[in-house]
Amino acid sequence: MRAAPTILHLDMDAFYASAEQASKPSLRGKAVIVGGLGPRGVVATASYEARRFGVHSAMPMGQARRLAPNAAYLVPRFGLYRDISEQVMALLKELSPLVEPLSLDEAFVDLEAGEVAWDTASALAVGEKLRADIRAVTGLTGSVGLAASKMLAKIASEEAKPDGLRLIVPGTERELLADKSVRILPGVGPATGDHLRRAGITTVGEIAEAGADELVRLLGKAHGGHLYTMALAVDERPVVAERETKSVSVEDTFDVDIHDRVRVRSEVDRLAERCVGRLRAGGHSGRTVVLKVRRYDFSTLTRSETLRGPTDDPAVVREAAARLLESVDTTGGVRLLGVGVSGLADYTQEDLFAQAQAAEAELAAAASAADSGPDSGDGGVEDEGALVAEVDEVGEVAPVERRWYAGHDVRHAEFGPGWVQGSGVGRVTVRFETPGSGPGRVRTFRVDDPLLSPGEPLPLVGAAE
């Protein structure tokens, strides 16, 4: 254990919801809930105003709507959140070469390794400056914990929420932990907590009093021994700058089970494209393609195929996922699909055979189109905000309604930037406001209004009006 509180833990406050409030002036100070809005959706983040109603992360969205029926319910904008996260992580990397991100909105920093803090006073100064810099750069707030270990720094940041700083003075850790619930320790979830409660252990101090032998008897050698050490406030885990990425995957849960095999194949193709996008963004390639299918009865099947070498070619991943799909019975309906790539490497071994096949298929399709006239479409669902095409009874392509997601950005040729407040029955309601404006005016349009188009998020700080 260190003699100074030079490990910092940063946790952004209600990150997704706070980002939405910052970008939408009309939602500031109001209950905002971000997550999947379908009947099977779950809450990703709830603003502090929504938490007063009992809404919390991972709660089923249906339950959240019952608790907070008047809250604003928004679909996540992960592109915006990633951009903000990059700004925050850049600030952390200015403090130290040892930054360990845990998620988009959370990270550990070893201040000693960056030679920016060496005692209590210097650590406090760094923490306060970091909070101010985050607010200046992103317009959002984060809570900071400072301690001599990772476990204590994380506990401190949780106690500092929202928008605060908490420093745990070295030497006071055991006294601080003694009266706290066992659930505060890493690795103690509901099941372990209940097991300890049945043994009469409900606080961290009682774990320490029980002794190592009793904890090992209750929870096993590895888990029990580790928990006893944590209860003594001993945590020697270092801050690790780089975590090895083992796999990249994406998945979607559908509001209504998919029964149409063509639609299932279309969704798998779309997920494969998204997966490769993430793969390339991380500078990786992979050699094992994995397909995940959760069927109507909640049974979950996974299939995998190992390629001849690493690839980041979307056509190769798409075709491999399609082959895996052929071995899965989906006739009863599909509620979730996922595509992943594992066996990651930093180089690619181009699959020339697959590329040749793809090129041949494209030439054949082009020749067929030239012979038969206009394209007939494939009935697939395109990306969000795009116009989808369906084939009608006489073989002509007919446009159908665009999909406008609550909370997502739009731009109107006359009224400028805004965001979708809601849509349905052929109409979409848009509130026209920007991060730097006051609450904006609401207008309603047809979903196919040619003057309305998907927009890009505006920066939260210094946005143009």
mmCIF file of C-alpha atoms in Angstrom, residues 310-464:
data_model
loop_
_atom_site.group_PDB
_atom_site.id
_atom_site.type_symbol
_atom_site.label_atom_id
_atom_site.label_comp_id
_atom_site.label_asym_id
_atom_site.label_seq_id
_atom_site.Cartn_x
_atom_site.Cartn_y
_atom_site.Cartn_z
ATOM 1 C CA PRO A 310 -6.829 -12.579 -39.353
ATOM 2 C CA THR A 311 -9.072 -10.291 -41.381
ATOM 3 C CA ASP A 312 -10.909 -6.990 -41.112
ATOM 4 C CA ASP A 313 -12.729 -7.444 -44.407
ATOM 5 C CA PRO A 314 -16.485 -6.902 -43.902
ATOM 6 C CA ALA A 315 -17.326 -9.268 -46.771
ATOM 7 C CA VAL A 316 -15.348 -12.092 -45.165
ATOM 8 C CA VAL A 317 -16.940 -11.590 -41.741
ATOM 9 C CA ARG A 318 -20.388 -11.204 -43.264
ATOM 10 C CA GLU A 319 -20.132 -14.428 -45.254
ATOM 11 C CA ALA A 320 -18.745 -16.361 -42.292
ATOM 12 C CA ALA A 321 -21.607 -15.166 -40.087
ATOM 13 C CA ALA A 322 -24.077 -16.153 -42.797
ATOM 14 C CA ARG A 323 -22.611 -19.660 -42.959
ATOM 15 C CA LEU A 324 -22.916 -19.976 -39.183
ATOM 16 C CA LEU A 325 -26.531 -18.848 -39.372
ATOM 17 C CA GLU A 326 -27.331 -21.743 -41.706
ATOM 18 C CA SER A 327 -26.657 -24.187 -38.846
ATOM 19 C CA VAL A 328 -29.166 -22.527 -36.485
ATOM 20 C CA ASP A 329 -32.908 -23.224 -36.450
ATOM 21 C CA THR A 330 -34.732 -19.880 -36.194
ATOM 22 C CA THR A 331 -38.227 -20.996 -37.194
ATOM 23 C CA GLY A 332 -39.689 -20.312 -33.752
ATOM 24 C CA GLY A 333 -38.496 -16.711 -33.753
ATOM 25 C CA VAL A 334 -35.383 -14.776 -32.755
ATOM 26 C CA ARG A 335 -35.255 -12.165 -29.993
ATOM 27 C CA LEU A 336 -31.500 -11.347 -30.068
ATOM 28 C CA LEU A 337 -28.690 -11.586 -32.592
ATOM 29 C CA GLY A 338 -25.001 -10.870 -32.149
ATOM 30 C CA VAL A 339 -21.854 -11.044 -34.262
ATOM 31 C CA GLY A 340 -18.343 -10.984 -32.824
ATOM 32 C CA VAL A 341 -14.731 -11.463 -33.858
ATOM 33 C CA SER A 342 -12.079 -12.948 -31.561
ATOM 34 C CA GLY A 343 -8.502 -14.107 -31.934
ATOM 35 C CA LEU A 344 -7.471 -10.506 -32.503
ATOM 36 C CA ALA A 345 -4.243 -9.426 -34.171
ATOM 37 C CA ASP A 346 -2.723 -6.166 -35.360
ATOM 38 C CA TYR A 347 -2.411 -7.308 -38.948
ATOM 39 C CA THR A 348 -4.617 -8.845 -41.629
ATOM 40 C CA GLN A 349 -4.151 -11.783 -43.936
ATOM 41 C CA GLU A 350 -6.321 -10.922 -46.894
ATOM 42 C CA ASP A 351 -8.732 -13.660 -47.911
ATOM 43 C CA LEU A 352 -8.178 -13.428 -51.640
ATOM 44 C CA PHE A 353 -10.556 -16.258 -52.407
ATOM 45 C CA ALA A 354 -13.409 -14.568 -50.568
ATOM 46 C CA GLN A 355 -12.610 -11.245 -52.232
ATOM 47 C CA ALA A 356 -12.626 -12.906 -55.635
ATOM 48 C CA GLN A 357 -15.971 -14.489 -54.861
ATOM 49 C CA ALA A 358 -17.369 -11.131 -53.772
ATOM 50 C CA ALA A 359 -16.104 -9.436 -56.906
ATOM 51 C CA GLU A 360 -17.550 -12.212 -59.065
ATOM 52 C CA ALA A 361 -20.900 -11.898 -57.284
ATOM 53 C CA GLU A 362 -20.919 -8.133 -57.819
ATOM 54 C CA LEU A 363 -20.216 -8.548 -61.538
ATOM 55 C CA ALA A 364 -22.955 -11.158 -61.825
ATOM 56 C CA ALA A 365 -25.399 -8.913 -60.013
ATOM 57 C CA ALA A 366 -24.507 -5.984 -62.258
ATOM 58 C CA ALA A 367 -24.986 -8.106 -65.364
ATOM 59 C CA SER A 368 -28.310 -9.390 -64.074
ATOM 60 C CA ALA A 369 -29.474 -5.862 -63.316
ATOM 61 C CA ALA A 370 -28.521 -4.726 -66.801
ATOM 62 C CA ASP A 371 -30.553 -7.586 -68.289
ATOM 63 C CA SER A 372 -33.635 -7.230 -66.087
ATOM 64 C CA GLY A 373 -33.959 -3.462 -65.697
ATOM 65 C CA PRO A 374 -34.382 -1.543 -62.440
ATOM 66 C CA ASP A 375 -33.158 -2.990 -59.146
ATOM 67 C CA SER A 376 -35.764 -4.955 -57.227
ATOM 68 C CA GLY A 377 -34.206 -4.492 -53.767
ATOM 69 C CA ASP A 378 -33.629 -7.147 -51.123
ATOM 70 C CA GLY A 379 -36.099 -6.111 -48.464
ATOM 71 C CA GLY A 380 -33.320 -5.492 -45.920
ATOM 72 C CA VAL A 381 -33.504 -2.905 -43.181
ATOM 73 C CA GLU A 382 -31.020 -0.056 -43.643
ATOM 74 C CA ASP A 383 -29.287 2.021 -40.988
ATOM 75 C CA GLU A 384 -31.278 4.221 -38.644
ATOM 76 C CA GLY A 385 -32.622 7.427 -40.134
ATOM 77 C CA ALA A 386 -32.348 6.076 -43.683
ATOM 78 C CA LEU A 387 -35.185 5.531 -46.115
ATOM 79 C CA VAL A 388 -36.073 1.838 -46.352
ATOM 80 C CA ALA A 389 -37.231 0.308 -49.639
ATOM 81 C CA GLU A 390 -39.762 -2.515 -50.001
ATOM 82 C CA VAL A 391 -40.898 -4.379 -53.089
ATOM 83 C CA ASP A 392 -44.608 -4.025 -53.814
ATOM 84 C CA GLU A 393 -46.819 -6.532 -55.587
ATOM 85 C CA VAL A 394 -45.869 -5.391 -59.092
ATOM 86 C CA GLY A 395 -42.147 -5.453 -58.380
ATOM 87 C CA GLU A 396 -41.587 -1.694 -58.022
ATOM 88 C CA VAL A 397 -39.593 -0.128 -55.201
ATOM 89 C CA ALA A 398 -41.855 1.725 -52.780
ATOM 90 C CA PRO A 399 -40.453 4.011 -50.054
ATOM 91 C CA VAL A 400 -41.658 3.455 -46.508
ATOM 92 C CA GLU A 401 -41.475 5.663 -43.431
ATOM 93 C CA ARG A 402 -38.128 6.762 -42.101
ATOM 94 C CA ARG A 403 -37.315 5.758 -38.544
ATOM 95 C CA TRP A 404 -36.796 8.728 -36.240
ATOM 96 C CA TYR A 405 -35.324 7.848 -32.835
ATOM 97 C CA ALA A 406 -36.247 9.849 -29.742
ATOM 98 C CA GLY A 407 -33.353 12.087 -28.753
ATOM 99 C CA HIS A 408 -31.420 11.761 -31.994
ATOM 100 C CA ASP A 409 -30.201 14.753 -33.969
ATOM 101 C CA VAL A 410 -31.940 16.133 -37.029
ATOM 102 C CA ARG A 411 -31.587 19.177 -39.243
ATOM 103 C CA HIS A 412 -34.339 21.043 -41.078
ATOM 104 C CA ALA A 413 -33.515 23.063 -44.155
ATOM 105 C CA GLU A 414 -35.511 26.029 -42.821
ATOM 106 C CA PHE A 415 -35.378 25.727 -39.014
ATOM 107 C CA GLY A 416 -31.853 24.348 -38.553
ATOM 108 C CA PRO A 417 -30.625 21.794 -35.993
ATOM 109 C CA GLY A 418 -32.872 20.078 -33.479
ATOM 110 C CA TRP A 419 -33.665 16.706 -31.932
ATOM 111 C CA VAL A 420 -36.479 14.192 -32.187
ATOM 112 C CA GLN A 421 -38.912 14.526 -29.301
ATOM 113 C CA GLY A 422 -41.164 11.736 -30.549
ATOM 114 C CA SER A 423 -42.645 10.066 -33.623
ATOM 115 C CA GLY A 424 -45.622 7.981 -34.640
ATOM 116 C CA VAL A 425 -48.670 7.724 -36.942
ATOM 117 C CA GLY A 426 -46.725 9.264 -39.791
ATOM 118 C CA ARG A 427 -45.524 12.310 -37.863
ATOM 119 C CA VAL A 428 -42.287 13.311 -36.160
ATOM 120 C CA THR A 429 -42.044 16.001 -33.494
ATOM 121 C CA VAL A 430 -38.822 18.000 -33.352
ATOM 122 C CA ARG A 431 -37.582 20.493 -30.766
ATOM 123 C CA PHE A 432 -35.272 23.051 -32.335
ATOM 124 C CA GLU A 433 -32.551 23.989 -29.867
ATOM 125 C CA THR A 434 -28.787 23.709 -29.495
ATOM 126 C CA PRO A 435 -26.472 23.256 -26.493
ATOM 127 C CA GLY A 436 -25.824 27.005 -26.416
ATOM 128 C CA SER A 437 -29.420 28.173 -26.843
ATOM 129 C CA GLY A 438 -32.354 28.354 -24.483
ATOM 130 C CA PRO A 439 -35.259 25.871 -24.651
ATOM 131 C CA GLY A 440 -36.405 25.717 -28.255
ATOM 132 C CA ARG A 441 -39.680 25.615 -30.088
ATOM 133 C CA VAL A 442 -41.438 22.354 -30.963
ATOM 134 C CA ARG A 443 -42.686 21.657 -34.493
ATOM 135 C CA THR A 444 -44.279 18.600 -36.095
ATOM 136 C CA PHE A 445 -43.607 17.281 -39.602
ATOM 137 C CA ARG A 446 -44.476 14.341 -41.795
ATOM 138 C CA VAL A 447 -41.946 11.558 -41.355
ATOM 139 C CA ASP A 448 -41.093 11.823 -45.050
ATOM 140 C CA ASP A 449 -40.699 15.619 -45.077
ATOM 141 C CA PRO A 450 -37.956 16.235 -47.674
ATOM 142 C CA LEU A 451 -36.608 19.217 -45.719
ATOM 143 C CA LEU A 452 -35.909 17.091 -42.633
ATOM 144 C CA SER A 453 -32.813 14.893 -42.447
ATOM 145 C CA PRO A 454 -30.688 13.127 -39.816
ATOM 146 C CA GLY A 455 -28.145 15.444 -38.198
ATOM 147 C CA GLU A 456 -24.859 15.238 -36.340
ATOM 148 C CA PRO A 457 -24.406 16.020 -32.623
ATOM 149 C CA LEU A 458 -23.230 19.536 -31.898
ATOM 150 C CA PRO A 459 -20.324 20.086 -29.474
ATOM 151 C CA LEU A 460 -21.506 20.741 -25.927
ATOM 152 C CA VAL A 461 -19.041 23.577 -25.416
ATOM 153 C CA GLY A 462 -18.684 26.399 -27.936
ATOM 154 C CA ALA A 463 -21.450 25.134 -30.234
ATOM 155 C CA ALA A 464 -22.513 27.401 -33.052
#
